[in-house]
Tab-separated table of C-alpha atoms in Angstrom:
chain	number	residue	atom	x	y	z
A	1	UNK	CA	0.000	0.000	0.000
A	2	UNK	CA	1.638	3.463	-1.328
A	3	UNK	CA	2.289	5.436	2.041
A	4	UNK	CA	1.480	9.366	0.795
A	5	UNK	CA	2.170	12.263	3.336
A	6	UNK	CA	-0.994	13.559	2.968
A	7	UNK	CA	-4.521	12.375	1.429
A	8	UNK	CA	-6.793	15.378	0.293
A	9	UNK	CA	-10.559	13.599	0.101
A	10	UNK	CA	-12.376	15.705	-2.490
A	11	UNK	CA	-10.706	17.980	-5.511
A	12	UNK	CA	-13.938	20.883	-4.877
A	13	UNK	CA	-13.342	24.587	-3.710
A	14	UNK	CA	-11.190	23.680	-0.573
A	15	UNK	CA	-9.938	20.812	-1.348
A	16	UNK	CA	-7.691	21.540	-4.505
A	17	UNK	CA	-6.137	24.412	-2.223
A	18	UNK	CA	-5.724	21.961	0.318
A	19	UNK	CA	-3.550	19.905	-1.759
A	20	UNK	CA	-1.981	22.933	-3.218
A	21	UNK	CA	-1.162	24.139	-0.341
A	22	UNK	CA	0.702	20.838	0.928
A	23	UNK	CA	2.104	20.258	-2.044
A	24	UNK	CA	3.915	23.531	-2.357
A	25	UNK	CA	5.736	22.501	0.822
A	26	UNK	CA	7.428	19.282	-0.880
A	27	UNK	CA	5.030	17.031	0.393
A	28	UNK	CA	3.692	13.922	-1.890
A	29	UNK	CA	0.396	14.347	-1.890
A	30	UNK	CA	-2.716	12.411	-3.068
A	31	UNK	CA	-5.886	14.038	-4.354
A	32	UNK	CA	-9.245	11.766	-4.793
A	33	UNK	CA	-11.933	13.566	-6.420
A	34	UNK	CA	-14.820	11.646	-7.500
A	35	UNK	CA	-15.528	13.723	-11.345
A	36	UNK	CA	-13.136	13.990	-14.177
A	37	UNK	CA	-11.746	17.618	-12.980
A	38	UNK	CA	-11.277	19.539	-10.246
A	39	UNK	CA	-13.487	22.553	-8.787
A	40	UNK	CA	-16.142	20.629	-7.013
A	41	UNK	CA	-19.114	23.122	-6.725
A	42	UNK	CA	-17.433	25.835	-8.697
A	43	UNK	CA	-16.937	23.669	-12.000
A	44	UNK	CA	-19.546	20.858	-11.842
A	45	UNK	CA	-22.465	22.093	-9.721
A	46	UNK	CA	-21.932	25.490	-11.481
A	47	UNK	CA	-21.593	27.710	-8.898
A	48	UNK	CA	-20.249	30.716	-10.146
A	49	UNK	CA	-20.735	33.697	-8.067
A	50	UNK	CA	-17.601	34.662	-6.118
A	51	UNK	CA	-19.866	36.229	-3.075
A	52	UNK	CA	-18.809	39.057	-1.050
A	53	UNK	CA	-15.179	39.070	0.472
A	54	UNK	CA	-14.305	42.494	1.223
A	55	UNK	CA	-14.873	45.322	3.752
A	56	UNK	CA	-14.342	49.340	2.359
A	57	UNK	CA	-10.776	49.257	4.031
A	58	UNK	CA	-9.794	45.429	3.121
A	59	UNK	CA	-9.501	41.947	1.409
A	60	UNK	CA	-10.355	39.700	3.434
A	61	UNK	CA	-9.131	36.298	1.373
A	62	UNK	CA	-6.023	36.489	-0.324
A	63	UNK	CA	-3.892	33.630	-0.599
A	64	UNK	CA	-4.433	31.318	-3.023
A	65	UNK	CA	-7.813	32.594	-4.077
A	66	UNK	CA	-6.605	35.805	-5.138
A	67	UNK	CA	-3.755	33.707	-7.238
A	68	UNK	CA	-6.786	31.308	-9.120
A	69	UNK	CA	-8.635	35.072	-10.110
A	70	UNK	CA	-5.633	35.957	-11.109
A	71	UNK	CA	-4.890	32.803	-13.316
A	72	UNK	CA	-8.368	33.129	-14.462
A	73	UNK	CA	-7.824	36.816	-15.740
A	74	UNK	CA	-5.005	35.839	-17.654
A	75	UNK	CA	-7.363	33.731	-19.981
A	76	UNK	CA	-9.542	35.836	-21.838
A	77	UNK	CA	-13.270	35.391	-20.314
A	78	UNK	CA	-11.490	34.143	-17.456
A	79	UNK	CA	-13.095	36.474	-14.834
A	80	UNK	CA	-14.397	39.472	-13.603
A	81	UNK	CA	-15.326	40.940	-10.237
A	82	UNK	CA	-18.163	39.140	-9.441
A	83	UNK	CA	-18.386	35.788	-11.516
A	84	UNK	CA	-15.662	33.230	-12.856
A	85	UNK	CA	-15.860	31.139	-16.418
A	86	UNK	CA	-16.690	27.404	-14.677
A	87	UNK	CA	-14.597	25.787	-17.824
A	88	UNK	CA	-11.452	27.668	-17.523
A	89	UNK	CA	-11.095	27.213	-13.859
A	90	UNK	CA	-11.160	23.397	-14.104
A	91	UNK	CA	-7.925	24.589	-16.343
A	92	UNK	CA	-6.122	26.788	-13.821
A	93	UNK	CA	-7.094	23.898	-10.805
A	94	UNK	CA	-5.471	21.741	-12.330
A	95	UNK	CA	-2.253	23.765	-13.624
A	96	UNK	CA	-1.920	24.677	-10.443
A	97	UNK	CA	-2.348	21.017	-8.792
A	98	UNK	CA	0.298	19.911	-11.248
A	99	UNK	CA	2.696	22.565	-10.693
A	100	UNK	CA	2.195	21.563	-7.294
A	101	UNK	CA	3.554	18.145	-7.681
A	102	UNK	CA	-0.042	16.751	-6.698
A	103	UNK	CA	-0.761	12.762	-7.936
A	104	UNK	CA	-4.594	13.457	-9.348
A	105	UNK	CA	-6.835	10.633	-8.805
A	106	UNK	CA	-10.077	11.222	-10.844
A	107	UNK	CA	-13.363	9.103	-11.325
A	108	UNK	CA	-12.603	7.848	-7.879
A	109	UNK	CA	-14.768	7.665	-4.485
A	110	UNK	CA	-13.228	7.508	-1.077
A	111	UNK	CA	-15.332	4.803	0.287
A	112	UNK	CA	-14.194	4.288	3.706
A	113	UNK	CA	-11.606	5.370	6.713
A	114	UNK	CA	-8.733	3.551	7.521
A	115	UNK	CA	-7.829	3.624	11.544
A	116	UNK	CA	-5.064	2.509	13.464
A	117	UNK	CA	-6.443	3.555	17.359
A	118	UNK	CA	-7.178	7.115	17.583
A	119	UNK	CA	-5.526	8.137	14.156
A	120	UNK	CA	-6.711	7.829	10.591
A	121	UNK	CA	-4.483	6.159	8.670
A	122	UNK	CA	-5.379	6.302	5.211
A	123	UNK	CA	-8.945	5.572	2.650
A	124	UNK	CA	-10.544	3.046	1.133
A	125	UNK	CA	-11.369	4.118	-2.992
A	126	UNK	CA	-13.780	2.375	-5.048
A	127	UNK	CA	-13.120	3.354	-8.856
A	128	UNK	CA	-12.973	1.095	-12.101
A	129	UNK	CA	-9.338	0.114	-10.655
A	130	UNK	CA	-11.456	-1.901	-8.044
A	131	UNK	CA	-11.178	-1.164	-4.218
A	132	UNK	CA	-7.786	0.456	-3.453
A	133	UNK	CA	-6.406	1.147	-0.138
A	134	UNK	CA	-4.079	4.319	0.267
A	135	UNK	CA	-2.115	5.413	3.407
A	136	UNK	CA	-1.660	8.438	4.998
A	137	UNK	CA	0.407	10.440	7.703
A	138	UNK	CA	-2.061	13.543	7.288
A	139	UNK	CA	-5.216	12.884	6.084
A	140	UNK	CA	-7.707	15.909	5.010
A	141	UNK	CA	-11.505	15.683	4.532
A	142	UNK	CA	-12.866	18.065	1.875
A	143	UNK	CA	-15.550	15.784	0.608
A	144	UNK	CA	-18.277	19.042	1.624
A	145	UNK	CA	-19.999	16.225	3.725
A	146	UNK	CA	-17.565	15.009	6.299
A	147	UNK	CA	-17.392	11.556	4.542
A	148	UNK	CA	-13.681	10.706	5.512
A	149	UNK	CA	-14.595	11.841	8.819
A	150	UNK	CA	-17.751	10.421	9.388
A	151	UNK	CA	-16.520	7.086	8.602
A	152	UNK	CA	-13.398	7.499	10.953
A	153	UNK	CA	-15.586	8.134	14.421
A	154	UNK	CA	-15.710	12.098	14.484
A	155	UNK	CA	-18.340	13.103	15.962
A	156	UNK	CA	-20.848	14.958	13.500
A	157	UNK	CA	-23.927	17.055	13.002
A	158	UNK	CA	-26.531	17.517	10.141
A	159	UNK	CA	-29.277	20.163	9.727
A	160	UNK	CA	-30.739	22.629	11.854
A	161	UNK	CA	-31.008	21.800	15.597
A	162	UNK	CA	-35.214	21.815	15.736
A	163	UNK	CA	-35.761	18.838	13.225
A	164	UNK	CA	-32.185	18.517	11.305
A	165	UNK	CA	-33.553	19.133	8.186
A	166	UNK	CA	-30.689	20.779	5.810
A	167	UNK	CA	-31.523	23.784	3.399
A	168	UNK	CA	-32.694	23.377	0.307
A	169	UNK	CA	-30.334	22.531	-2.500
A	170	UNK	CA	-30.609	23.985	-5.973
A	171	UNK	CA	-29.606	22.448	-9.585
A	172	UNK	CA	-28.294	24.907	-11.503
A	173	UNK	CA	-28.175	25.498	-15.031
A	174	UNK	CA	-27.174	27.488	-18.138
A	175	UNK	CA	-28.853	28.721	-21.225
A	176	UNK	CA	-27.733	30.699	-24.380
A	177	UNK	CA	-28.559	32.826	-27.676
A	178	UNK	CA	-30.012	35.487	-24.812
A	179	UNK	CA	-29.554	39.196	-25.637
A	180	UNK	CA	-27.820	40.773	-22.585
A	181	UNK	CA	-28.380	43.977	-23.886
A	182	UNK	CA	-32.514	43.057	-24.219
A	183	UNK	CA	-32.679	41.804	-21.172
A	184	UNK	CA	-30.642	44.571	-19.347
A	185	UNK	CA	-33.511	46.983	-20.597
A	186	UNK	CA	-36.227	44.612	-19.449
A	187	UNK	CA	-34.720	44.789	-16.284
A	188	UNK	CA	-34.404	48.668	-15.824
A	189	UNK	CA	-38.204	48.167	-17.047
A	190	UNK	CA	-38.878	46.350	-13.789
A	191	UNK	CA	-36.828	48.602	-11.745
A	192	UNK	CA	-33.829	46.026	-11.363
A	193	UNK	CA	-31.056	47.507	-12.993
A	194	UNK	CA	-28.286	45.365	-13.761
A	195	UNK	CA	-26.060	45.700	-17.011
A	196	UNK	CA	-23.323	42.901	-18.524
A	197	UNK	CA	-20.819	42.257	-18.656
A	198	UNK	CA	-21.664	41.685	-14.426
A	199	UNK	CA	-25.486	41.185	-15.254
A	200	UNK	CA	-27.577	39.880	-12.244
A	201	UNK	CA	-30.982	39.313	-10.831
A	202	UNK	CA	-32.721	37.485	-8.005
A	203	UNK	CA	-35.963	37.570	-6.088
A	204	UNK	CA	-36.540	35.162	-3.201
A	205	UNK	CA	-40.512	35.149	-2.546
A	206	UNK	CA	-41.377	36.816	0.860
A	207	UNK	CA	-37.814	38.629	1.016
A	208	UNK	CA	-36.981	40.642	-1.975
A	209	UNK	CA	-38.819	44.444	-2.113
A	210	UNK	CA	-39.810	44.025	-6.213
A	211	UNK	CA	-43.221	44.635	-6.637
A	212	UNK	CA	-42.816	44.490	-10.717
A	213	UNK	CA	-40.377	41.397	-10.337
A	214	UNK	CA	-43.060	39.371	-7.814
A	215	UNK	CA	-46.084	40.561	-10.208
A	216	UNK	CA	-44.729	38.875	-13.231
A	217	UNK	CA	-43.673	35.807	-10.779
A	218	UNK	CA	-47.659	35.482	-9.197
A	219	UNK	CA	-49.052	35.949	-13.188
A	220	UNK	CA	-46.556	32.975	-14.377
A	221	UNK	CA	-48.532	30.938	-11.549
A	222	UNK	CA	-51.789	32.193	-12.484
A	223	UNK	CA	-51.418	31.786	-16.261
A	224	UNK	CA	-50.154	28.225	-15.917
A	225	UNK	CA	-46.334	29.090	-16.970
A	226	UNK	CA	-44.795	27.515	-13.756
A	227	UNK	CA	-45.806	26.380	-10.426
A	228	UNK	CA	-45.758	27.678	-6.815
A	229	UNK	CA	-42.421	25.309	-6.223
A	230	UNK	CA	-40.660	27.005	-8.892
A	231	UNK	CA	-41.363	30.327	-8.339
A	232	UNK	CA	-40.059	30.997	-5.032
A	233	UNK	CA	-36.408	31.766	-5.970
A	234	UNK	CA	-35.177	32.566	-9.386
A	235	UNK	CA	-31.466	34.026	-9.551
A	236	UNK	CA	-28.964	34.586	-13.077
A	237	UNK	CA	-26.484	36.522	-13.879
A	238	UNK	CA	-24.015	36.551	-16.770
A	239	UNK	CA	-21.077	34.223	-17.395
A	240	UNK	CA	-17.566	35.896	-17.865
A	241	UNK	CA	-15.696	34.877	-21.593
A	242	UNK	CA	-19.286	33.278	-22.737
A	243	UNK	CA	-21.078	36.439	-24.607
A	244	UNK	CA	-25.240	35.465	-24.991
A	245	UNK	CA	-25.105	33.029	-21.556
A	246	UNK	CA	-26.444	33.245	-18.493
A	247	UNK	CA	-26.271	30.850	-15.556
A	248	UNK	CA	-29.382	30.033	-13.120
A	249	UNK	CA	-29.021	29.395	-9.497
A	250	UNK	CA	-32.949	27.415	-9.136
A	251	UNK	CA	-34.712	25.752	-9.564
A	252	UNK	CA	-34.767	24.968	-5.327
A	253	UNK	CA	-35.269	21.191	-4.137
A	254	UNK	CA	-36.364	21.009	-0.104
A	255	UNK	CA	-36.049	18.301	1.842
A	256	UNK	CA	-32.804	17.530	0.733
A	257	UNK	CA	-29.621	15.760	2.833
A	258	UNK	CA	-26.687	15.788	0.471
A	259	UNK	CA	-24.876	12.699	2.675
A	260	UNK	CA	-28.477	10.423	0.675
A	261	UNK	CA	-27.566	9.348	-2.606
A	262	UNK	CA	-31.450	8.881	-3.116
A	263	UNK	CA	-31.674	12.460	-2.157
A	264	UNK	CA	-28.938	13.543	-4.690
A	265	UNK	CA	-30.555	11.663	-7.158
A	266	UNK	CA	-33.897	13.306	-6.632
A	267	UNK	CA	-32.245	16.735	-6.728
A	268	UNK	CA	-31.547	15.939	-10.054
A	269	UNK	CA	-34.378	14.305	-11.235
A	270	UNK	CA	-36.819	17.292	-10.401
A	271	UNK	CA	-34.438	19.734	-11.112
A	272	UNK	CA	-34.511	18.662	-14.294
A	273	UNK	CA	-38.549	18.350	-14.633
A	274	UNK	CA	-38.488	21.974	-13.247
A	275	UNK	CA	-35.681	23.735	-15.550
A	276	UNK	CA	-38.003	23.685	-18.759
A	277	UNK	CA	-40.636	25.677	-17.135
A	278	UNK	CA	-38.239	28.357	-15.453
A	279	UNK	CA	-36.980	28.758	-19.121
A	280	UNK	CA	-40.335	29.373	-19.943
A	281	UNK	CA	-41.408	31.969	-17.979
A	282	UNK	CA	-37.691	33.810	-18.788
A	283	UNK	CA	-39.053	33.603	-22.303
A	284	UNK	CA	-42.491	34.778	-21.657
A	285	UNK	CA	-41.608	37.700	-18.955
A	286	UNK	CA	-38.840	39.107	-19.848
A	287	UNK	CA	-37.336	40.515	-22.743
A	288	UNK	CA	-33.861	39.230	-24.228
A	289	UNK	CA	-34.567	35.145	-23.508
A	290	UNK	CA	-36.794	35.342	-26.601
A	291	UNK	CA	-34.809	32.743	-28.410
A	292	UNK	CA	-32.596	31.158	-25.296
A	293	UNK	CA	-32.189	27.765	-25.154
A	294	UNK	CA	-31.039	25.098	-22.272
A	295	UNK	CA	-26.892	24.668	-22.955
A	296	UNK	CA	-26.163	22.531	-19.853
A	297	UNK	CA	-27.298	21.322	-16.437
A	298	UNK	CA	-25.098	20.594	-14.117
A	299	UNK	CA	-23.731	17.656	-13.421
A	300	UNK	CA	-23.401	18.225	-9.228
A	301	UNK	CA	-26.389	19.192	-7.209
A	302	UNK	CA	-25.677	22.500	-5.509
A	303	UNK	CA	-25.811	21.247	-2.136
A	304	UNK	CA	-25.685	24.338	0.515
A	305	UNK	CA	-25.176	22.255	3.844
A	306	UNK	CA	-24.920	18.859	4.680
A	307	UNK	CA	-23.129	16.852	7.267
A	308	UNK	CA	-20.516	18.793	9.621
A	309	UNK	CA	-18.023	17.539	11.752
A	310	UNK	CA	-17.663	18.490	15.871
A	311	UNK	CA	-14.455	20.152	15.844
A	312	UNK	CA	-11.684	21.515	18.946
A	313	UNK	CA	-14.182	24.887	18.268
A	314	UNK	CA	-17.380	24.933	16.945
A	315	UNK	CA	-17.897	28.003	15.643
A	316	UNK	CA	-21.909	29.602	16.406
A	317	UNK	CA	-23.908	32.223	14.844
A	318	UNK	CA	-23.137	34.921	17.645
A	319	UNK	CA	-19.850	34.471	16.268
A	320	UNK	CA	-20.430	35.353	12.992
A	321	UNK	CA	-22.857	38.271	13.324
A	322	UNK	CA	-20.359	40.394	15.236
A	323	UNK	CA	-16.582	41.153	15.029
A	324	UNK	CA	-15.228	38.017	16.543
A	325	UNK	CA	-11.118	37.506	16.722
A	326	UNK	CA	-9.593	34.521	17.375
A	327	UNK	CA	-6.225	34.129	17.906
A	328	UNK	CA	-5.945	30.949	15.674
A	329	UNK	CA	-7.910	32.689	13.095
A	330	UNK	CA	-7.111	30.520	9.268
A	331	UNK	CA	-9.882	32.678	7.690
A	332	UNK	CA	-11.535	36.194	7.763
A	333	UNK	CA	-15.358	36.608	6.299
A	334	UNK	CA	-18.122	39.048	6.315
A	335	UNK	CA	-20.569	36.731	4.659
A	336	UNK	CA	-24.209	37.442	6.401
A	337	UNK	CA	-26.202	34.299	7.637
A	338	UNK	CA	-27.897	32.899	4.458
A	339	UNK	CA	-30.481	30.297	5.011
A	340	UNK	CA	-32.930	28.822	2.185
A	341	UNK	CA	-36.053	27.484	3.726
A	342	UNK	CA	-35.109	23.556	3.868
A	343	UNK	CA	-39.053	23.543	3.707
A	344	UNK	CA	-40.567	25.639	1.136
A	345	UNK	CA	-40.244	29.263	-0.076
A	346	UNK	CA	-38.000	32.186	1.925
A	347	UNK	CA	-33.947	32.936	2.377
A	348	UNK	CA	-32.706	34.089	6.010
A	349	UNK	CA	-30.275	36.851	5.976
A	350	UNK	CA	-28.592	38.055	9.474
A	351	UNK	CA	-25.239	39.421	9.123
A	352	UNK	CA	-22.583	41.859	10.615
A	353	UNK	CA	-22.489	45.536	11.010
A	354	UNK	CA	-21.170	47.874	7.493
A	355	UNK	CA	-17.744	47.131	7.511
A	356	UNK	CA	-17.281	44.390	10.101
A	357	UNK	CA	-16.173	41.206	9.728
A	358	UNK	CA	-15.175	37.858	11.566
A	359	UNK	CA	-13.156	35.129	12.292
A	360	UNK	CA	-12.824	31.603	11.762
A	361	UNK	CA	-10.806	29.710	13.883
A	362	UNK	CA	-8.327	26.637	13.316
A	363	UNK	CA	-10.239	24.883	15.821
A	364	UNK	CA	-12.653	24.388	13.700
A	365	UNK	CA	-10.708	21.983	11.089
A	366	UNK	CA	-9.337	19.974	13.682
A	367	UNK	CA	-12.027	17.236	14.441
A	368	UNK	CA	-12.670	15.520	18.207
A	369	UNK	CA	-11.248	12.217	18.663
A	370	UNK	CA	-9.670	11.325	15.995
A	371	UNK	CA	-5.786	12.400	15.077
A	372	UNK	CA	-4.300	12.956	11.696
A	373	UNK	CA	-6.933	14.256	9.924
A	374	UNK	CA	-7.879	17.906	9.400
A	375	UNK	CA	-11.059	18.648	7.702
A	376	UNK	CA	-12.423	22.202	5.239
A	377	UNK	CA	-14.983	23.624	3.532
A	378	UNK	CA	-18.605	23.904	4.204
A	379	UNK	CA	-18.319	20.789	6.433
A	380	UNK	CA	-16.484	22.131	9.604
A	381	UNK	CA	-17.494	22.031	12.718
A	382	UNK	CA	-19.799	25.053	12.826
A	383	UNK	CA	-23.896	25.497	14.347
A	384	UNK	CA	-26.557	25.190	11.123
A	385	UNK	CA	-26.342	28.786	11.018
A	386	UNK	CA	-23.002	29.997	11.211
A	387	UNK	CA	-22.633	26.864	8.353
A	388	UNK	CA	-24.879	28.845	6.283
A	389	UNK	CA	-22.389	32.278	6.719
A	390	UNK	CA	-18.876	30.180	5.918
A	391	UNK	CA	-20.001	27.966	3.397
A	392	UNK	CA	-18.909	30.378	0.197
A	393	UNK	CA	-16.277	29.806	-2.292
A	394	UNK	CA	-13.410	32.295	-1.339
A	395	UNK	CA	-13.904	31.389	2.284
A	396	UNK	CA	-13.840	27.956	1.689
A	397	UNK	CA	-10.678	28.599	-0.408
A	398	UNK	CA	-8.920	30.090	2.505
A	399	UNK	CA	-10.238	27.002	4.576
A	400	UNK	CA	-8.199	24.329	2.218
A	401	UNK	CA	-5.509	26.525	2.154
A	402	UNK	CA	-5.080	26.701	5.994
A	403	UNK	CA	-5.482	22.890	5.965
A	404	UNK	CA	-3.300	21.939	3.748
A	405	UNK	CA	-0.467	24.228	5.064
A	406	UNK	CA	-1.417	23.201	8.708
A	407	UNK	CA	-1.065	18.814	7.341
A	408	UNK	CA	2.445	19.684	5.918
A	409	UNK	CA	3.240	21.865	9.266
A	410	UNK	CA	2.578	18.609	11.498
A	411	UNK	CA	4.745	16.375	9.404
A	412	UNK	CA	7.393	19.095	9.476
A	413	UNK	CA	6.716	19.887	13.218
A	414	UNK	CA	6.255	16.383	14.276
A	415	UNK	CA	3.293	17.137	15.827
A	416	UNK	CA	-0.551	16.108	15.001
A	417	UNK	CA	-2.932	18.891	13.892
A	418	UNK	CA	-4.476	19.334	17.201
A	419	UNK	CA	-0.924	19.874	18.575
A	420	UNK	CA	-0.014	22.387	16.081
A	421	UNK	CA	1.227	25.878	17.449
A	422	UNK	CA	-1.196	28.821	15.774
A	423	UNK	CA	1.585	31.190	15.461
A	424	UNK	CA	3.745	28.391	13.631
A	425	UNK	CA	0.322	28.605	11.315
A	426	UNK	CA	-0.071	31.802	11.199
A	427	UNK	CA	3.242	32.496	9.880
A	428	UNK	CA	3.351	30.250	7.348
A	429	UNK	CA	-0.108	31.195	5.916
A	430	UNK	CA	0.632	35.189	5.965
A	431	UNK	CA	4.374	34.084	4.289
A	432	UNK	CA	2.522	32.467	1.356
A	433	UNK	CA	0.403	35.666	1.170
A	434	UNK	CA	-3.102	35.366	3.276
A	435	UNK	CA	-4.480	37.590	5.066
A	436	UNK	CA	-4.494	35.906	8.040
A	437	UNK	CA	-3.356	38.939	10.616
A	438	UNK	CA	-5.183	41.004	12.558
């Protein structure tokens, strides 16, 4: 059995930082990801907003997420401010990965933990190879569900505390042939301006203020366009490098755990019974889809939260809707408290004060009881609602990054991650350029 130095489960947002990170440090590393590129939610569920990561004074990711937008801008229709091109990424990833001196491992599931006592010691894969066992001195879960983890003994949570049901998940999709320009007017029409090339509109029923918007959503129900499951959320914007495109965050699927294959399966299933009839009413309502038509679905459910782990912190929503420090901090965010309804229509926003913005502690990758394994992304050990404030891509970035740095640390330290010294952390992460200080 090939001993690696560290295991990264999942190639997704965090996870091809994590190995990145590690292998940037000389470590052999070993990254399973389970599609045929890397990216995770960013390239395969097509999630392509970047979400807000700045205050008025600062950055608050750098790192290696400013170093993939800046990849990404160096193709044309790489990037802009706001969105990313979702094909051209799964390019830079896996430059980067390479350059990195990361072993890929694609079209390959980590089925099970290894354990030797308290410590991980490697996975079990299932692929067309057959079942494959891989060691590990550092393993890192970034499987978005706490699979690896799960499977070892941590301790883990799923949904919100009243009933555990998780929020709703979404299957996105694109279209083209629309006229930006067309619909831009439409939009001004129903007094929400938005112009390309960083076109964008959404309206959550019961939350957003737009009266013209909600009219045209209620006469699509009345006139037999769409249903009252499809039109409680509608969100698209434009797609950078892909002129006549725009990408769909909907239609929303409730009562969803994306740990259930069966529940993965029927996010796609009436995602895909519900697309045809969004399109619809873009065609009908509003001006510039005249002609659209469906370009791709993607091939990931957008799964918002899931399983988490129980971590040395676990990080709440007090924590995240006022200026917390830590003084293990791996990550800095100002993301508000975004909840869809796991039940039906509605999106909770609570976030910080103009200008604030939090912490998120190491603690939180470093899961109870077992040793060797580190864990990032939207499955740390955080409350359902701070979950729902951390779970974004350039956090989650910053997240892989920390843990990846923090694996190679403890082989170079001789310590296990629980053991590792912040400041030793710290230093390492602000030396490879994240903002990590205070």
């Amino acid at each position: 059995m090939n001993l690696y130095d560290v295991i990264v489960c999942g190639g997704g947002t965090a996870g091809a930082c994590a190995a990145i990170a590690a292998g940037r440090r000389g470590k052999r590393v070993l990254l399973i990801e389970q599609l045929g590129f890397l990216g995770g939610s960013q390239t395969g569920a097509l999630v392509l907003p970047y979400m807000n990561y700045r205050t008025p004074t600062q950055q608050l990711i750098a790192g290696l997420h400013q170093e993939i937008i800046d990849r990404l801008a160096a193709w044309p229709g790489g990037a802009d401010t706001a969105f990313f091109n979702y094909e051209l990424l799964k390019y830079v990833l896996e430059e980067m990965a390479v350059e990195a001196g990361v072993e890929l491992r694609y079209h390959t599931f980590v089925s099970d933990a290894i354990t030797e006592g308290s410590r991980i010691a490697g996975v079990v894969t299932c692929s067309k190879s057959g079942r494959q066992e891989f060691a590990a001195r550092q393993v890192i879960d970034c499987t978005g569900d706490a699979d690896v983890a799960f499977r070892a003994g941590v301790p883990c949570e799923s949904g919100r505390q009243e009933d555990g049901l998780n929020q709703s998940a979404s299957l996105r999709f694109v279209v083209g042939n629309v006229d930006l320009q067309a619909l831009s007017a439409r939009l001004e029409e129903l007094d929400r301006p938005s112009a390309p090339p960083e076109l964008h509109m959404g309206f959550a029923k019961g939350h957003t203020d737009a009266p013209k918007i909600e009219e045209l959503i209620d006469r699509g129900v009345a006139e037999g366009v769409w249903t009252e499951a499809e039109a409680v959320y509608i969100q698209f914007f434009s797609i950078p490098g892909r002129p006549g495109e725009v990408a769909f965050n909907c239609p929303r699927v409730t009562y969803i755990n994306g740990a259930r294959a069966e529940d993965l399966t029927r996010v796609q299933i009436e995602g895909r019974r519900m697309i045809p009839r969004i399109i619809a009413w873009c065609q009908r309502y509003l001006r510039g889809f005249d002609d659209c038509y469906l370009l791709t679905t993607a091939v990931l459910p957008g799964i918002r939260e899931s399983r988490r782990i129980v971590g040395e912190h676990v990080l709440t929503a007090e924590e995240c809707t006022q200026p917390t420090r830590f003084p293990d901090r791996v990550a800095k965010s100002n993301y508000p408290i975004d909840i869809h309804s796991p039940t039906g229509s509605g999106v909770t926003l609570k976030g910080l004060a103009p200008g604030e913005y939090h912490d998120i502690p190491y603690r939180c990758l470093v899961p109870l009881k077992v040793d060797d394994l580190l864990v990032a992304g939207r499955c740390i050990s955080a409350t359902f609602e701070a979950q729902a404030a951390i779970r974004i891509e350039p956090t989650c970035r910053a997240l892989g990054e920390a843990a990846g740095t923090a694996a190679a640390l403890c082989l170079e330290q001789g310590c296990r991650p629980r053991d590792l010294s912040p400041n030793v952390l710290l230093a390492a992460l602000g030396d490879a350029g994240a903002n990590v200080w205070a």
